[in-house]
Short mmCIF file of C-alpha atoms in Angstrom, two decimals:
data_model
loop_
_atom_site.label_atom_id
_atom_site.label_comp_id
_atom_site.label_asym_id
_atom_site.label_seq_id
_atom_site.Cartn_x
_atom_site.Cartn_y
_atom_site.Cartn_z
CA UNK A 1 29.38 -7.85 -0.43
CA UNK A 2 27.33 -4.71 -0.65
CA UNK A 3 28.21 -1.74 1.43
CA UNK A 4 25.34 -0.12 3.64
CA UNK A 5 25.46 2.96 1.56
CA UNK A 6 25.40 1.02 -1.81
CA UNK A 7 22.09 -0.96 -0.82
CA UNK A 8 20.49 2.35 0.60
CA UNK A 9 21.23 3.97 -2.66
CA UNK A 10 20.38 1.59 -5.60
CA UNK A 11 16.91 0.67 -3.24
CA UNK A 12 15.92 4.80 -3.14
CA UNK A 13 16.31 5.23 -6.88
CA UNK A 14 15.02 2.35 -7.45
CA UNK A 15 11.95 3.72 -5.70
CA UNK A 16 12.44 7.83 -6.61
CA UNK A 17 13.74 7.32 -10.39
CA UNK A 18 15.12 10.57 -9.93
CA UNK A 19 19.05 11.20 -8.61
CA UNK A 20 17.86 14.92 -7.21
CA UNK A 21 14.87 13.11 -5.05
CA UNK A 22 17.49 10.06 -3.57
CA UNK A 23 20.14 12.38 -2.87
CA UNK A 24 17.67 14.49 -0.96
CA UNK A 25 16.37 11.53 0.70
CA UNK A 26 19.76 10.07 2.18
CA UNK A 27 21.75 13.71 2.67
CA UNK A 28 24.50 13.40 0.11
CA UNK A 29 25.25 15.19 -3.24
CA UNK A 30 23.98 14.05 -6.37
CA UNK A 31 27.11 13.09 -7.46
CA UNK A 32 27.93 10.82 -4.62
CA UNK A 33 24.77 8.82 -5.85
CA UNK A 34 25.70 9.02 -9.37
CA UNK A 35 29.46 7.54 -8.99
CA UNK A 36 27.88 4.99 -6.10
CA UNK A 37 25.57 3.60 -8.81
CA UNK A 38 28.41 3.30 -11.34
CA UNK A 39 30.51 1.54 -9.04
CA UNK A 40 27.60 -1.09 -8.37
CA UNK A 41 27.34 -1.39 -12.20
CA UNK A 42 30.89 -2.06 -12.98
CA UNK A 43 30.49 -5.02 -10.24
CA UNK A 44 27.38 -6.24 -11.73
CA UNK A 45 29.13 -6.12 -15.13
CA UNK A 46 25.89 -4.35 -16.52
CA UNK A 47 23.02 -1.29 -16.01
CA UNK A 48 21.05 -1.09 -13.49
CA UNK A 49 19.05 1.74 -14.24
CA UNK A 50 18.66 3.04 -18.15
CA UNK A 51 18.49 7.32 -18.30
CA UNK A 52 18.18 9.90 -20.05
CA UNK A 53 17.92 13.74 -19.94
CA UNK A 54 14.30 13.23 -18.89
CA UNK A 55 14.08 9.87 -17.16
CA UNK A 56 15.24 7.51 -14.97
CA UNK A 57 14.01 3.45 -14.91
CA UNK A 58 15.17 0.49 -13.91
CA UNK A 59 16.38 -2.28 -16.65
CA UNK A 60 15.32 -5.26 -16.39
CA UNK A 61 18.35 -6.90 -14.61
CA UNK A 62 17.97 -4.02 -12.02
CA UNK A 63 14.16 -4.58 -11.61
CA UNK A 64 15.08 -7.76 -10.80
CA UNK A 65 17.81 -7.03 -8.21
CA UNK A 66 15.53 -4.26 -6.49
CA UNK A 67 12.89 -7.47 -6.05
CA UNK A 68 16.16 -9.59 -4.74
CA UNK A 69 17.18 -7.20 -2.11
CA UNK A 70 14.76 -5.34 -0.84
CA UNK A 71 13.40 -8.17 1.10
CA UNK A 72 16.09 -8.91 2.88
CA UNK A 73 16.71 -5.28 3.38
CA UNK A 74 13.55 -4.92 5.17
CA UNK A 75 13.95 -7.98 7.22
CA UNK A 76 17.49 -7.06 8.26
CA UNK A 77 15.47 -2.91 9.28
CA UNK A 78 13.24 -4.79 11.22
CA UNK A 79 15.55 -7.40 13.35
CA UNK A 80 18.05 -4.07 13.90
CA UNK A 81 14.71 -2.00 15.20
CA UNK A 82 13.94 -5.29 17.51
CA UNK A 83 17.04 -5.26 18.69
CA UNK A 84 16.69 -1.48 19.36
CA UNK A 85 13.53 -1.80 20.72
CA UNK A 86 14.67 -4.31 23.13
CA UNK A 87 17.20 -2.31 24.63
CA UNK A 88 15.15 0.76 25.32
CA UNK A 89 12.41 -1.44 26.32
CA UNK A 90 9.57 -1.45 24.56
CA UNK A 91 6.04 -1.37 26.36
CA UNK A 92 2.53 -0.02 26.51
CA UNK A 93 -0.31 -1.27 24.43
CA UNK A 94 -1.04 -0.75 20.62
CA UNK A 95 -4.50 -0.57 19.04
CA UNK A 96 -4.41 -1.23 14.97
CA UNK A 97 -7.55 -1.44 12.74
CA UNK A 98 -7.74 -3.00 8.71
CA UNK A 99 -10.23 -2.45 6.68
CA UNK A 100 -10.05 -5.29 4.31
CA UNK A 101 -9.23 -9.20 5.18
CA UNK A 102 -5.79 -9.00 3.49
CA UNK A 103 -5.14 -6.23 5.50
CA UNK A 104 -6.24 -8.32 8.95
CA UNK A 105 -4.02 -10.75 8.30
CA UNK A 106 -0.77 -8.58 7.42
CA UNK A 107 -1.58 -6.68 10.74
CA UNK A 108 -2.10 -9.97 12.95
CA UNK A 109 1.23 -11.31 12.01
CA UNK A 110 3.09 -8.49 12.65
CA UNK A 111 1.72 -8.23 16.24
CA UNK A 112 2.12 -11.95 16.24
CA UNK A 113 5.64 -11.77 15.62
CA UNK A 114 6.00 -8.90 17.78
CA UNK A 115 4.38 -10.14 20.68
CA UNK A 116 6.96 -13.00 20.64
CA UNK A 117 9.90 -10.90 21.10
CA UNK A 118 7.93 -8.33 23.76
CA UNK A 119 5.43 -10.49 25.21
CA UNK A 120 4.83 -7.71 28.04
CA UNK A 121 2.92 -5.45 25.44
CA UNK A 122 -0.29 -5.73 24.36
CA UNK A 123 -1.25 -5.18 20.60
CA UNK A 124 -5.15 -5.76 19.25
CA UNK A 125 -6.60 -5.73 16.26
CA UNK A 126 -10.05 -4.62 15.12
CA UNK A 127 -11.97 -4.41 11.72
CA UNK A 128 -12.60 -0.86 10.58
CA UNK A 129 -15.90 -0.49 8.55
CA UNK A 130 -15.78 1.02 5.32
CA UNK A 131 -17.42 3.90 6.28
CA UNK A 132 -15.51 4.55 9.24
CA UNK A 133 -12.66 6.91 7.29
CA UNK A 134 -10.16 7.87 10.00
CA UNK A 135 -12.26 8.58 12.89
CA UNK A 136 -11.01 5.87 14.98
CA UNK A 137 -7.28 7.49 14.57
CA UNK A 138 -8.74 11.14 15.28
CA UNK A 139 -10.68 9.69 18.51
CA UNK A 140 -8.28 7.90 20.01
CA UNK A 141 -9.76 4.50 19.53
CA UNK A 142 -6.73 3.19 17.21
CA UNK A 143 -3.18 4.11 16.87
CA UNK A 144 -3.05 3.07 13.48
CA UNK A 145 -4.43 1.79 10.81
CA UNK A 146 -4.07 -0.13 7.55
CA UNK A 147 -5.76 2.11 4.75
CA UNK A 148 -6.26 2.19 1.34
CA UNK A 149 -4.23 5.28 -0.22
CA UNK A 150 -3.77 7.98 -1.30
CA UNK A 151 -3.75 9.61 2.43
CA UNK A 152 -3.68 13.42 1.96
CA UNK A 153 -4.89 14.24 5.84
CA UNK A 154 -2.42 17.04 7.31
CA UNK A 155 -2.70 15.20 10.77
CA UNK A 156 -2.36 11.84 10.02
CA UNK A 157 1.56 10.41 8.45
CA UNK A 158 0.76 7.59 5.72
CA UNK A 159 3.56 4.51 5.80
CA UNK A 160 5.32 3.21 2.52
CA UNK A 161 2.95 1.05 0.25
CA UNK A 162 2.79 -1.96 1.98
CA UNK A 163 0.33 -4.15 -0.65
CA UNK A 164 -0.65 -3.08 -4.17
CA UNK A 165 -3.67 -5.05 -6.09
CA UNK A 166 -5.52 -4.42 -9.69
CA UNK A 167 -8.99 -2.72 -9.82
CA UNK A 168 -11.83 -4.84 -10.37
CA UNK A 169 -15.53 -3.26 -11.38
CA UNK A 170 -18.26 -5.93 -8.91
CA UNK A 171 -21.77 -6.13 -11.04
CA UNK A 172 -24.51 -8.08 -10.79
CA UNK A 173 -23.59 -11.66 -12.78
CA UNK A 174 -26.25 -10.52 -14.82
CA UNK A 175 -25.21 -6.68 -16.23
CA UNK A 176 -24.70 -6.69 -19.75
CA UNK A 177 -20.76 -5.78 -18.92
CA UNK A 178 -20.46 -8.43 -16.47
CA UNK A 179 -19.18 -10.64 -19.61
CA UNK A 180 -16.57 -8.14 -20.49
CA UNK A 181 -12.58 -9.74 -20.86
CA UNK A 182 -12.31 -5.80 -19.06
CA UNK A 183 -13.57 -2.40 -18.70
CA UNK A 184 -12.16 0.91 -19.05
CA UNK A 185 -12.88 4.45 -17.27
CA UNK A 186 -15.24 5.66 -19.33
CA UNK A 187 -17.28 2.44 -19.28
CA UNK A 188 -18.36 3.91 -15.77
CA UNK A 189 -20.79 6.23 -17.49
CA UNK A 190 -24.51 5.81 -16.24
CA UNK A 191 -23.50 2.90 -13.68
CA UNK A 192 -24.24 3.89 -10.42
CA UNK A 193 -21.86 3.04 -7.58
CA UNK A 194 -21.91 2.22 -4.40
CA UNK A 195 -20.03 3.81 -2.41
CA UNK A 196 -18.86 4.17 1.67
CA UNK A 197 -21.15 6.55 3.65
CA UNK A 198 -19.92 8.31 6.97
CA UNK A 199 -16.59 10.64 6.84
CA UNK A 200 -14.48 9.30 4.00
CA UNK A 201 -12.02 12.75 3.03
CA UNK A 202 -13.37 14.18 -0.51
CA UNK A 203 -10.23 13.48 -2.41
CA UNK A 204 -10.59 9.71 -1.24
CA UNK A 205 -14.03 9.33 -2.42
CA UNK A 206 -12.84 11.23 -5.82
CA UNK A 207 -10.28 8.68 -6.33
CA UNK A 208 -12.16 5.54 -5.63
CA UNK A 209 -15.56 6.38 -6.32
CA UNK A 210 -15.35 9.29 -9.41
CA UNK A 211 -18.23 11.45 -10.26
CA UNK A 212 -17.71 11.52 -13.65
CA UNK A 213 -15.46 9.99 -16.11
CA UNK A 214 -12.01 11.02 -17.87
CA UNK A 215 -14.54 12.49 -20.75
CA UNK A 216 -16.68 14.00 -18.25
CA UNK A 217 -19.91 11.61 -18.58
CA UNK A 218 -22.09 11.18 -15.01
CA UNK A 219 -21.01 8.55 -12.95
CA UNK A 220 -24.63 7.77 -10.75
CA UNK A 221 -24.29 6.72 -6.97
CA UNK A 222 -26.02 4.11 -5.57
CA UNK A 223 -26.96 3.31 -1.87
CA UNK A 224 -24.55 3.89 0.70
CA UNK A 225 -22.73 0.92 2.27
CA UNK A 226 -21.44 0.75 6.07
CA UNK A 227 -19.60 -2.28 5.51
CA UNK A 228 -18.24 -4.60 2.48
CA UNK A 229 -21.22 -6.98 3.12
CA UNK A 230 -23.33 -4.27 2.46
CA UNK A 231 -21.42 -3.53 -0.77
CA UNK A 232 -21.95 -7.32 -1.63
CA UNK A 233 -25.38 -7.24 -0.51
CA UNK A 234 -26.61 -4.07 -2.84
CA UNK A 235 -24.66 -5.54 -6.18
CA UNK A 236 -26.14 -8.94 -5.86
CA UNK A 237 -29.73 -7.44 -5.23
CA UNK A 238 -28.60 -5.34 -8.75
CA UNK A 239 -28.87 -1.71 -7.15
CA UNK A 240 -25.31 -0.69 -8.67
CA UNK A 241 -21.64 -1.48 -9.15
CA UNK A 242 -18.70 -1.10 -6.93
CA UNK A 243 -14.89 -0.67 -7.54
CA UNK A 244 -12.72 -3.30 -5.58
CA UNK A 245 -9.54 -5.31 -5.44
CA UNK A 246 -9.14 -7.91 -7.83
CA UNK A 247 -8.21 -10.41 -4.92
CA UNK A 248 -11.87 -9.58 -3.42
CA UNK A 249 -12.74 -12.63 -5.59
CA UNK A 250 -10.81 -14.59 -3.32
CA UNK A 251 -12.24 -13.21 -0.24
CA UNK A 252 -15.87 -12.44 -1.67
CA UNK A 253 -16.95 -15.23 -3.38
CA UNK A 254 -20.01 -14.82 -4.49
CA UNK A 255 -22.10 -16.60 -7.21
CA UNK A 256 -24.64 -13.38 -7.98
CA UNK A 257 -21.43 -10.76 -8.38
CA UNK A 258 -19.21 -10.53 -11.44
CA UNK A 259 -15.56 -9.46 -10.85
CA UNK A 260 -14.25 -7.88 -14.35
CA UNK A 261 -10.68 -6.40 -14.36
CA UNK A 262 -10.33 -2.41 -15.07
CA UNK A 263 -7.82 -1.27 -17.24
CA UNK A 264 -5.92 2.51 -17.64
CA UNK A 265 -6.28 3.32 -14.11
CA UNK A 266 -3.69 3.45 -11.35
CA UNK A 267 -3.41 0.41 -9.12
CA UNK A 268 -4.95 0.30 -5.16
CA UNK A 269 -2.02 0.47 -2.89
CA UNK A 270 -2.52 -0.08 1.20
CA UNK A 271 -0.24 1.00 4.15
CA UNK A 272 0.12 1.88 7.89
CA UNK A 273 -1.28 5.28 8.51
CA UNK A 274 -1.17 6.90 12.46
CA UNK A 275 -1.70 10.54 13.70
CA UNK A 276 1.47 12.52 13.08
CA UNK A 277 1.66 13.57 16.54
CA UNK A 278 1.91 9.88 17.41
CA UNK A 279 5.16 8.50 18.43
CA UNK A 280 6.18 5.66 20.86
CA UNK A 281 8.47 2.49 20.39
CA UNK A 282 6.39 0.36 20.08
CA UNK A 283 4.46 2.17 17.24
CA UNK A 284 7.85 2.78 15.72
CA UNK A 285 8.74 -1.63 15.81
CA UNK A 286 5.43 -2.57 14.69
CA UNK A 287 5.74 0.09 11.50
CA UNK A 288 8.97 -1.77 10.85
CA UNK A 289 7.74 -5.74 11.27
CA UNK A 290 5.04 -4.97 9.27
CA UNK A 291 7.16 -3.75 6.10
CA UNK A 292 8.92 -6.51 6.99
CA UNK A 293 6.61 -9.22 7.26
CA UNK A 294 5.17 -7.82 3.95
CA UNK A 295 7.56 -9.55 2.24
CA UNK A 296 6.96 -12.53 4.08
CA UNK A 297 3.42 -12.27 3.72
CA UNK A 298 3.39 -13.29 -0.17
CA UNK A 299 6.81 -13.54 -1.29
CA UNK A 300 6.97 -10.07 -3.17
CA UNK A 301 8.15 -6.36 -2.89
CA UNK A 302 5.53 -3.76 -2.27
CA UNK A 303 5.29 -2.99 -5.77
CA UNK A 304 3.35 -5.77 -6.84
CA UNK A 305 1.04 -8.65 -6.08
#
């Protein structure tokens, strides 16, 4: 059976790769972490974690016990916070937007579940257009929302990575790259994309939507969109292309749009963001069943899909 402090500190260098960072992280020496990550070896009976001067990575055995545990790590969190939050008492009412269908149904089971345990509260959940950035959170409309990252906004706090998905490139089915296997960065040259109107931050849009491309070719922009049916709308009608998820073709079928896999670029992650100066218990359990129910939600860690 694994001690508390064990499972706390093969899970945050299994997430830092770095024994400075995880020591930081849970208030102990370096060492402690060091000689508790030996002792787990020796009672595995092999590595965990393969390093070097330079670097720190999981093996493979200890990839696959990080994917084991941290499930039921989260799960136990969450029923400890519930059990918490039940003996404070937690009321009030909760407001929480998505942006993306995935993201919808993540947030409605978590308030689902939560509801069944505090059925006095009252949690809703609204659709967030794509052009909406975080104005909801700054107004006071929501108290928090599932975003796409990164989240670099001094007044807002961004949640752990909740879902992770591979970039997809939507054309027109009829683009002469729509019949690419994939497409790479600087295949973005002279495409024009569309991209969200409204008050998305700078860096966002620089991440998601570039300008130009890792050689420094123009990347064109196309008509603004409000919402993803706009998005669809504009790259059936052949008036540009638009990054996505790759599980959009799920959601967004569409016989007119083309959804071709991009290669050499980060990932899109998602997680709970809220204003910083935010802070009630019910915001606090819901932040907690939804890492939970994460797990739940597709049978995986946050760190892949």
């Amino acid at each position: 059976m694994l001690e508390r402090y064990e499972l706390e500190a093969f899970l945050t260098l299994a997430e830092e790769l770095h024994f400075g960072r995880t020591a930081e992280r849970l208030g102990v020496s370096t060492g402690r972490i060091s000689q508790t990550v030996k002792k787990l070896e020796r009672r595995v009976g092999t590595p965990l974690f393969a390093r070097t001067s330079r670097s720190v990575r999981l093996t493979p055995v200890g990839h696959a016990l990080y994917e084991d545990l941290l499930p039921a790590y989260r799960r136990i969190g969450a029923a400890l916070e519930r059990a918490t939050a039940a003996g404070r008492g937690v009321h009030g009412r909760l407001r929480v937007g998505f942006g993306t269908p995935w993201g919808g149904e993540l947030l409605t089971a978590a308030a689902d579940r939560l509801l069944a345990v505090h059925p006095g509260c009252e949690i809703t959940v609204h659709e967030v257009p794509l052009d909406g950035g975080f104005r909801s959170l700054r107004d006071g409309t929501l108290d928090a929302q599932c975003a796409t990252f990164p989240v670099r906004e001094p007044d807002l706090t961004a949640g752990p990575v909740l879902v992770t998905d591979e970039r997809v490139l939507l054309l027109p089915a009829g683009h002469p790259l729509a019949g690419r296997a994939s497409l790479g960065p600087e295949d973005l040259a002279g495409l024009d994309l569309i991209a969200p109107g409204g008050t998305v931050p700078d860096h966002w849009a620089d991440h998601h939507y570039p300008c130009r491309t890792p050689s420094g070719a123009p990347v064109g922009r196309g008509p603004a969109a409000a919402t993803w049916q706009e998005v669809l709308s504009h790259v059936t009608a052949g008036r540009g292309a638009s990054p996505g998820a790759a599980r959009g073709a799920r959601y967004h079928p569409r016989p007119g749009i083309a959804y071709v896999p991009l290669r050499d670029v980060p990932p899109l992650e998602y997680g709970l963001v809220w204003p910083t100066a935010s802070d009630s218990a019910l915001l606090r359990a819901f932040v907690t069943e939804v890492g939970a129910g994460r797990d739940m939600h597709d049978g995986s860690s946050g760190r892949e899909d």
